[in-house]
Amino acid sequence: MIRKLTIKQYLLAVAILAVSAMSAVTVQAAEFKGVVGIGLDFGGDTLATAVYTDGSTTDVKANNGFVINGGGVMIIDSYETQATIGYKFGGPTAKNGSITWDAVPVELIQFLRASNVRIGLGFIYQINPKLVIDIPGTSQTYNFDNALGTIAQIGWAPVNMPFSIDFRYTAITYKQSNASNTEEKNGNVLGIYSSFFF
């Protein structure tokens, strides 16, 4: 026995099919990938200077150093949304001590892909940035407030290859925690990065 559908039932069935179709298209259109990356940034205000026994010196600068990170990328057509968390570290080390800068960067970048080129703008939030001085006669940690900054990035990312090589500019400032000196430190840096997708 074939049961006739009322107009309301028919419209409801059409609506359900339409929503299901839209959901299927959305799921099919979005592609998800993992990403791991490394980078090196240059710049920032000088926070300390290491003096070696031979008289040579090395400056330790805010937000200067190496980065390793990992996260995920959501790809919809020409748009790629990338979110990562990592670890940043820099500064000289020697047998008798070290002066280091480190932080935990969390990044969210929106890319637009044009063939083999990715152009992106985004935000960076650095957690627990600090300068650690551990040399003979001095052992001190200078903590800075968590800081929010911006990122502009452009890179070469071949469509059929699982990597990208990127150049970026990061704009960010730091304020020392619980310090009477309210002067902000400039952490603006230029960097070169490489990411691998899987």
mmCIF file of C-alpha atoms in Angstrom:
data_model
loop_
_atom_site.group_PDB
_atom_site.id
_atom_site.type_symbol
_atom_site.label_atom_id
_atom_site.label_comp_id
_atom_site.label_asym_id
_atom_site.label_seq_id
_atom_site.Cartn_x
_atom_site.Cartn_y
_atom_site.Cartn_z
ATOM 1 C CA MET A 1 0.000 0.000 0.000
ATOM 2 C CA ILE A 2 1.427 3.352 -1.046
ATOM 3 C CA ARG A 3 0.857 6.119 1.464
ATOM 4 C CA LYS A 4 0.292 9.593 0.055
ATOM 5 C CA LEU A 5 2.305 12.434 1.571
ATOM 6 C CA THR A 6 0.619 15.586 2.710
ATOM 7 C CA ILE A 7 2.039 18.917 1.545
ATOM 8 C CA LYS A 8 3.545 19.543 4.987
ATOM 9 C CA GLN A 9 5.196 16.113 5.018
ATOM 10 C CA TYR A 10 6.519 16.647 1.501
ATOM 11 C CA LEU A 11 7.975 20.028 2.362
ATOM 12 C CA LEU A 12 9.530 18.589 5.531
ATOM 13 C CA ALA A 13 11.116 15.770 3.540
ATOM 14 C CA VAL A 14 12.511 18.238 1.003
ATOM 15 C CA ALA A 15 13.901 20.415 3.797
ATOM 16 C CA ILE A 16 15.582 17.415 5.441
ATOM 17 C CA LEU A 17 17.114 16.347 2.124
ATOM 18 C CA ALA A 18 18.307 19.906 1.456
ATOM 19 C CA VAL A 19 19.948 20.211 4.878
ATOM 20 C CA SER A 20 21.552 16.783 4.464
ATOM 21 C CA ALA A 21 22.874 17.731 1.037
ATOM 22 C CA MET A 22 24.283 21.026 2.328
ATOM 23 C CA SER A 23 25.944 19.229 5.233
ATOM 24 C CA ALA A 24 27.477 16.681 2.882
ATOM 25 C CA VAL A 25 28.808 19.423 0.606
ATOM 26 C CA THR A 26 30.286 21.276 3.591
ATOM 27 C CA VAL A 27 31.997 18.155 4.926
ATOM 28 C CA GLN A 28 33.344 17.259 1.482
ATOM 29 C CA ALA A 29 34.552 20.809 0.867
ATOM 30 C CA ALA A 30 36.535 21.010 4.110
ATOM 31 C CA GLU A 31 39.837 19.130 4.197
ATOM 32 C CA PHE A 32 41.822 18.703 7.407
ATOM 33 C CA LYS A 33 45.568 18.173 7.681
ATOM 34 C CA GLY A 34 48.146 18.049 10.425
ATOM 35 C CA VAL A 35 51.125 20.399 10.368
ATOM 36 C CA VAL A 36 54.523 20.581 12.062
ATOM 37 C CA GLY A 37 56.965 23.415 11.579
ATOM 38 C CA ILE A 38 60.274 25.013 12.451
ATOM 39 C CA GLY A 39 61.342 28.635 12.224
ATOM 40 C CA LEU A 40 63.946 31.226 13.078
ATOM 41 C CA ASP A 41 63.194 34.863 13.969
ATOM 42 C CA PHE A 42 65.542 37.856 13.980
ATOM 43 C CA GLY A 43 65.056 41.200 15.695
ATOM 44 C CA GLY A 44 63.565 42.584 18.896
ATOM 45 C CA ASP A 45 64.944 44.832 21.623
ATOM 46 C CA THR A 46 68.146 43.802 23.375
ATOM 47 C CA LEU A 47 67.341 42.440 26.853
ATOM 48 C CA ALA A 48 70.813 41.324 27.953
ATOM 49 C CA THR A 49 74.343 40.892 26.638
ATOM 50 C CA ALA A 50 76.495 37.821 27.191
ATOM 51 C CA VAL A 51 80.227 38.512 27.570
ATOM 52 C CA TYR A 52 82.607 35.623 26.927
ATOM 53 C CA THR A 53 86.048 35.070 28.429
ATOM 54 C CA ASP A 54 87.681 36.055 25.132
ATOM 55 C CA GLY A 55 85.954 39.437 25.250
ATOM 56 C CA SER A 56 83.374 38.724 22.525
ATOM 57 C CA THR A 57 79.690 39.454 23.169
ATOM 58 C CA THR A 58 76.267 38.205 22.094
ATOM 59 C CA ASP A 59 73.016 40.109 22.530
ATOM 60 C CA VAL A 60 69.891 38.346 23.764
ATOM 61 C CA LYS A 61 66.840 39.931 22.129
ATOM 62 C CA ALA A 62 63.119 39.784 22.829
ATOM 63 C CA ASN A 63 61.320 37.226 20.625
ATOM 64 C CA ASN A 64 64.538 36.315 18.829
ATOM 65 C CA GLY A 65 65.303 32.625 18.324
ATOM 66 C CA PHE A 66 64.134 29.241 17.115
ATOM 67 C CA VAL A 67 60.549 27.942 16.994
ATOM 68 C CA ILE A 68 59.115 24.440 16.784
ATOM 69 C CA ASN A 69 55.358 23.962 16.545
ATOM 70 C CA GLY A 70 52.529 21.674 15.540
ATOM 71 C CA GLY A 71 48.812 21.795 14.942
ATOM 72 C CA GLY A 72 46.219 21.525 12.207
ATOM 73 C CA VAL A 73 44.982 23.144 9.008
ATOM 74 C CA MET A 74 41.403 23.367 7.715
ATOM 75 C CA ILE A 75 41.247 23.844 3.935
ATOM 76 C CA ILE A 76 38.151 25.107 2.123
ATOM 77 C CA ASP A 77 38.715 25.952 -1.532
ATOM 78 C CA SER A 78 41.480 28.592 -1.607
ATOM 79 C CA TYR A 79 41.288 29.363 2.110
ATOM 80 C CA GLU A 80 43.470 27.661 4.704
ATOM 81 C CA THR A 81 42.995 28.219 8.445
ATOM 82 C CA GLN A 82 46.048 27.128 10.425
ATOM 83 C CA ALA A 83 46.238 26.782 14.206
ATOM 84 C CA THR A 84 49.431 25.769 16.042
ATOM 85 C CA ILE A 85 51.079 25.704 19.442
ATOM 86 C CA GLY A 86 54.821 25.551 19.924
ATOM 87 C CA TYR A 87 57.926 26.391 21.889
ATOM 88 C CA LYS A 88 60.304 29.294 21.235
ATOM 89 C CA PHE A 89 63.841 29.528 22.580
ATOM 90 C CA GLY A 90 66.965 31.546 21.963
ATOM 91 C CA GLY A 91 70.107 32.921 23.527
ATOM 92 C CA PRO A 92 73.714 31.813 24.052
ATOM 93 C CA THR A 93 74.807 28.909 26.210
ATOM 94 C CA ALA A 94 78.306 28.094 27.437
ATOM 95 C CA LYS A 95 79.989 25.626 29.812
ATOM 96 C CA ASN A 96 79.692 28.004 32.740
ATOM 97 C CA GLY A 97 76.248 29.472 32.119
ATOM 98 C CA SER A 98 73.534 30.680 29.781
ATOM 99 C CA ILE A 99 71.217 33.602 29.026
ATOM 100 C CA THR A 100 68.031 32.449 27.350
ATOM 101 C CA TRP A 101 64.692 33.728 26.100
ATOM 102 C CA ASP A 102 61.743 31.374 25.773
ATOM 103 C CA ALA A 103 57.961 31.399 25.385
ATOM 104 C CA VAL A 104 55.026 29.224 24.286
ATOM 105 C CA PRO A 105 53.476 30.693 21.109
ATOM 106 C CA VAL A 106 49.882 29.930 20.108
ATOM 107 C CA GLU A 107 49.068 31.004 16.545
ATOM 108 C CA LEU A 108 45.972 31.326 14.365
ATOM 109 C CA ILE A 109 46.601 32.345 10.746
ATOM 110 C CA GLN A 110 44.144 32.684 7.851
ATOM 111 C CA PHE A 111 45.794 31.997 4.486
ATOM 112 C CA LEU A 112 44.633 32.671 0.950
ATOM 113 C CA ARG A 113 46.209 30.373 -1.611
ATOM 114 C CA ALA A 114 46.929 31.513 -5.173
ATOM 115 C CA SER A 115 48.432 28.529 -7.000
ATOM 116 C CA ASN A 116 51.771 27.809 -5.253
ATOM 117 C CA VAL A 117 51.729 30.937 -3.067
ATOM 118 C CA ARG A 118 50.126 31.313 0.378
ATOM 119 C CA ILE A 119 49.470 34.746 1.856
ATOM 120 C CA GLY A 120 48.349 34.910 5.465
ATOM 121 C CA LEU A 121 47.350 37.247 8.280
ATOM 122 C CA GLY A 122 46.796 36.176 11.844
ATOM 123 C CA PHE A 123 47.348 36.448 15.559
ATOM 124 C CA ILE A 124 49.979 35.137 17.948
ATOM 125 C CA TYR A 125 49.527 34.791 21.699
ATOM 126 C CA GLN A 126 52.721 34.113 23.638
ATOM 127 C CA ILE A 127 52.374 32.377 26.993
ATOM 128 C CA ASN A 128 54.930 32.758 29.789
ATOM 129 C CA PRO A 129 57.636 34.701 27.933
ATOM 130 C CA LYS A 130 60.743 35.040 30.080
ATOM 131 C CA LEU A 131 64.421 35.888 30.178
ATOM 132 C CA VAL A 132 66.544 33.509 32.252
ATOM 133 C CA ILE A 133 70.067 34.515 33.296
ATOM 134 C CA ASP A 134 72.165 31.745 34.782
ATOM 135 C CA ILE A 135 75.829 32.745 34.942
ATOM 136 C CA PRO A 136 78.468 32.713 37.712
ATOM 137 C CA GLY A 137 77.400 35.147 40.400
ATOM 138 C CA THR A 138 73.915 35.716 38.955
ATOM 139 C CA SER A 139 70.840 33.503 38.677
ATOM 140 C CA GLN A 140 67.726 35.471 37.817
ATOM 141 C CA THR A 141 64.468 34.988 35.916
ATOM 142 C CA TYR A 142 62.624 37.966 34.422
ATOM 143 C CA ASN A 143 59.016 37.093 33.673
ATOM 144 C CA PHE A 144 56.911 39.007 31.155
ATOM 145 C CA ASP A 145 53.142 39.188 30.830
ATOM 146 C CA ASN A 146 51.461 37.011 28.226
ATOM 147 C CA ALA A 147 51.418 39.006 25.004
ATOM 148 C CA LEU A 148 49.161 39.261 21.945
ATOM 149 C CA GLY A 149 50.624 40.152 18.555
ATOM 150 C CA THR A 150 49.935 39.992 14.830
ATOM 151 C CA ILE A 151 51.488 38.027 11.976
ATOM 152 C CA ALA A 152 51.844 38.746 8.246
ATOM 153 C CA GLN A 153 53.208 35.861 6.209
ATOM 154 C CA ILE A 154 53.889 34.894 2.593
ATOM 155 C CA GLY A 155 55.317 31.641 1.359
ATOM 156 C CA TRP A 156 55.897 29.142 -1.403
ATOM 157 C CA ALA A 157 53.737 26.033 -0.955
ATOM 158 C CA PRO A 158 53.610 23.765 -4.021
ATOM 159 C CA VAL A 159 50.084 22.428 -4.524
ATOM 160 C CA ASN A 160 51.166 18.806 -4.907
ATOM 161 C CA MET A 161 53.897 18.827 -2.249
ATOM 162 C CA PRO A 162 53.470 18.523 1.557
ATOM 163 C CA PHE A 163 55.561 21.513 2.617
ATOM 164 C CA SER A 164 55.849 25.282 2.546
ATOM 165 C CA ILE A 165 58.689 27.767 2.934
ATOM 166 C CA ASP A 166 57.503 31.046 4.448
ATOM 167 C CA PHE A 167 58.719 34.521 5.296
ATOM 168 C CA ARG A 168 56.910 36.345 8.059
ATOM 169 C CA TYR A 169 56.778 39.522 10.071
ATOM 170 C CA THR A 170 55.595 39.397 13.680
ATOM 171 C CA ALA A 171 54.581 42.536 15.608
ATOM 172 C CA ILE A 172 54.418 42.136 19.383
ATOM 173 C CA THR A 173 55.413 43.975 22.579
ATOM 174 C CA TYR A 174 56.194 42.738 26.079
ATOM 175 C CA LYS A 175 55.748 44.169 29.540
ATOM 176 C CA GLN A 176 57.724 42.808 32.472
ATOM 177 C CA SER A 177 55.541 41.243 35.145
ATOM 178 C CA ASN A 178 55.342 42.936 38.563
ATOM 179 C CA ALA A 179 57.939 45.531 37.620
ATOM 180 C CA SER A 180 58.008 49.211 38.571
ATOM 181 C CA ASN A 181 59.452 49.963 35.149
ATOM 182 C CA THR A 182 56.467 49.992 32.779
ATOM 183 C CA GLU A 183 58.581 50.389 29.634
ATOM 184 C CA GLU A 184 57.484 47.926 26.957
ATOM 185 C CA LYS A 185 59.985 45.815 25.062
ATOM 186 C CA ASN A 186 59.705 45.572 21.302
ATOM 187 C CA GLY A 187 59.531 41.993 20.057
ATOM 188 C CA ASN A 188 58.974 42.752 16.369
ATOM 189 C CA VAL A 189 60.867 40.207 14.273
ATOM 190 C CA LEU A 190 61.401 38.950 10.746
ATOM 191 C CA GLY A 191 61.512 35.203 10.316
ATOM 192 C CA ILE A 192 61.890 32.293 7.939
ATOM 193 C CA TYR A 193 59.736 29.215 8.552
ATOM 194 C CA SER A 194 59.176 25.812 7.052
ATOM 195 C CA SER A 195 56.038 23.722 7.562
ATOM 196 C CA PHE A 196 55.281 20.095 6.714
ATOM 197 C CA PHE A 197 51.728 18.805 6.183
ATOM 198 C CA PHE A 198 50.396 15.309 6.675
#
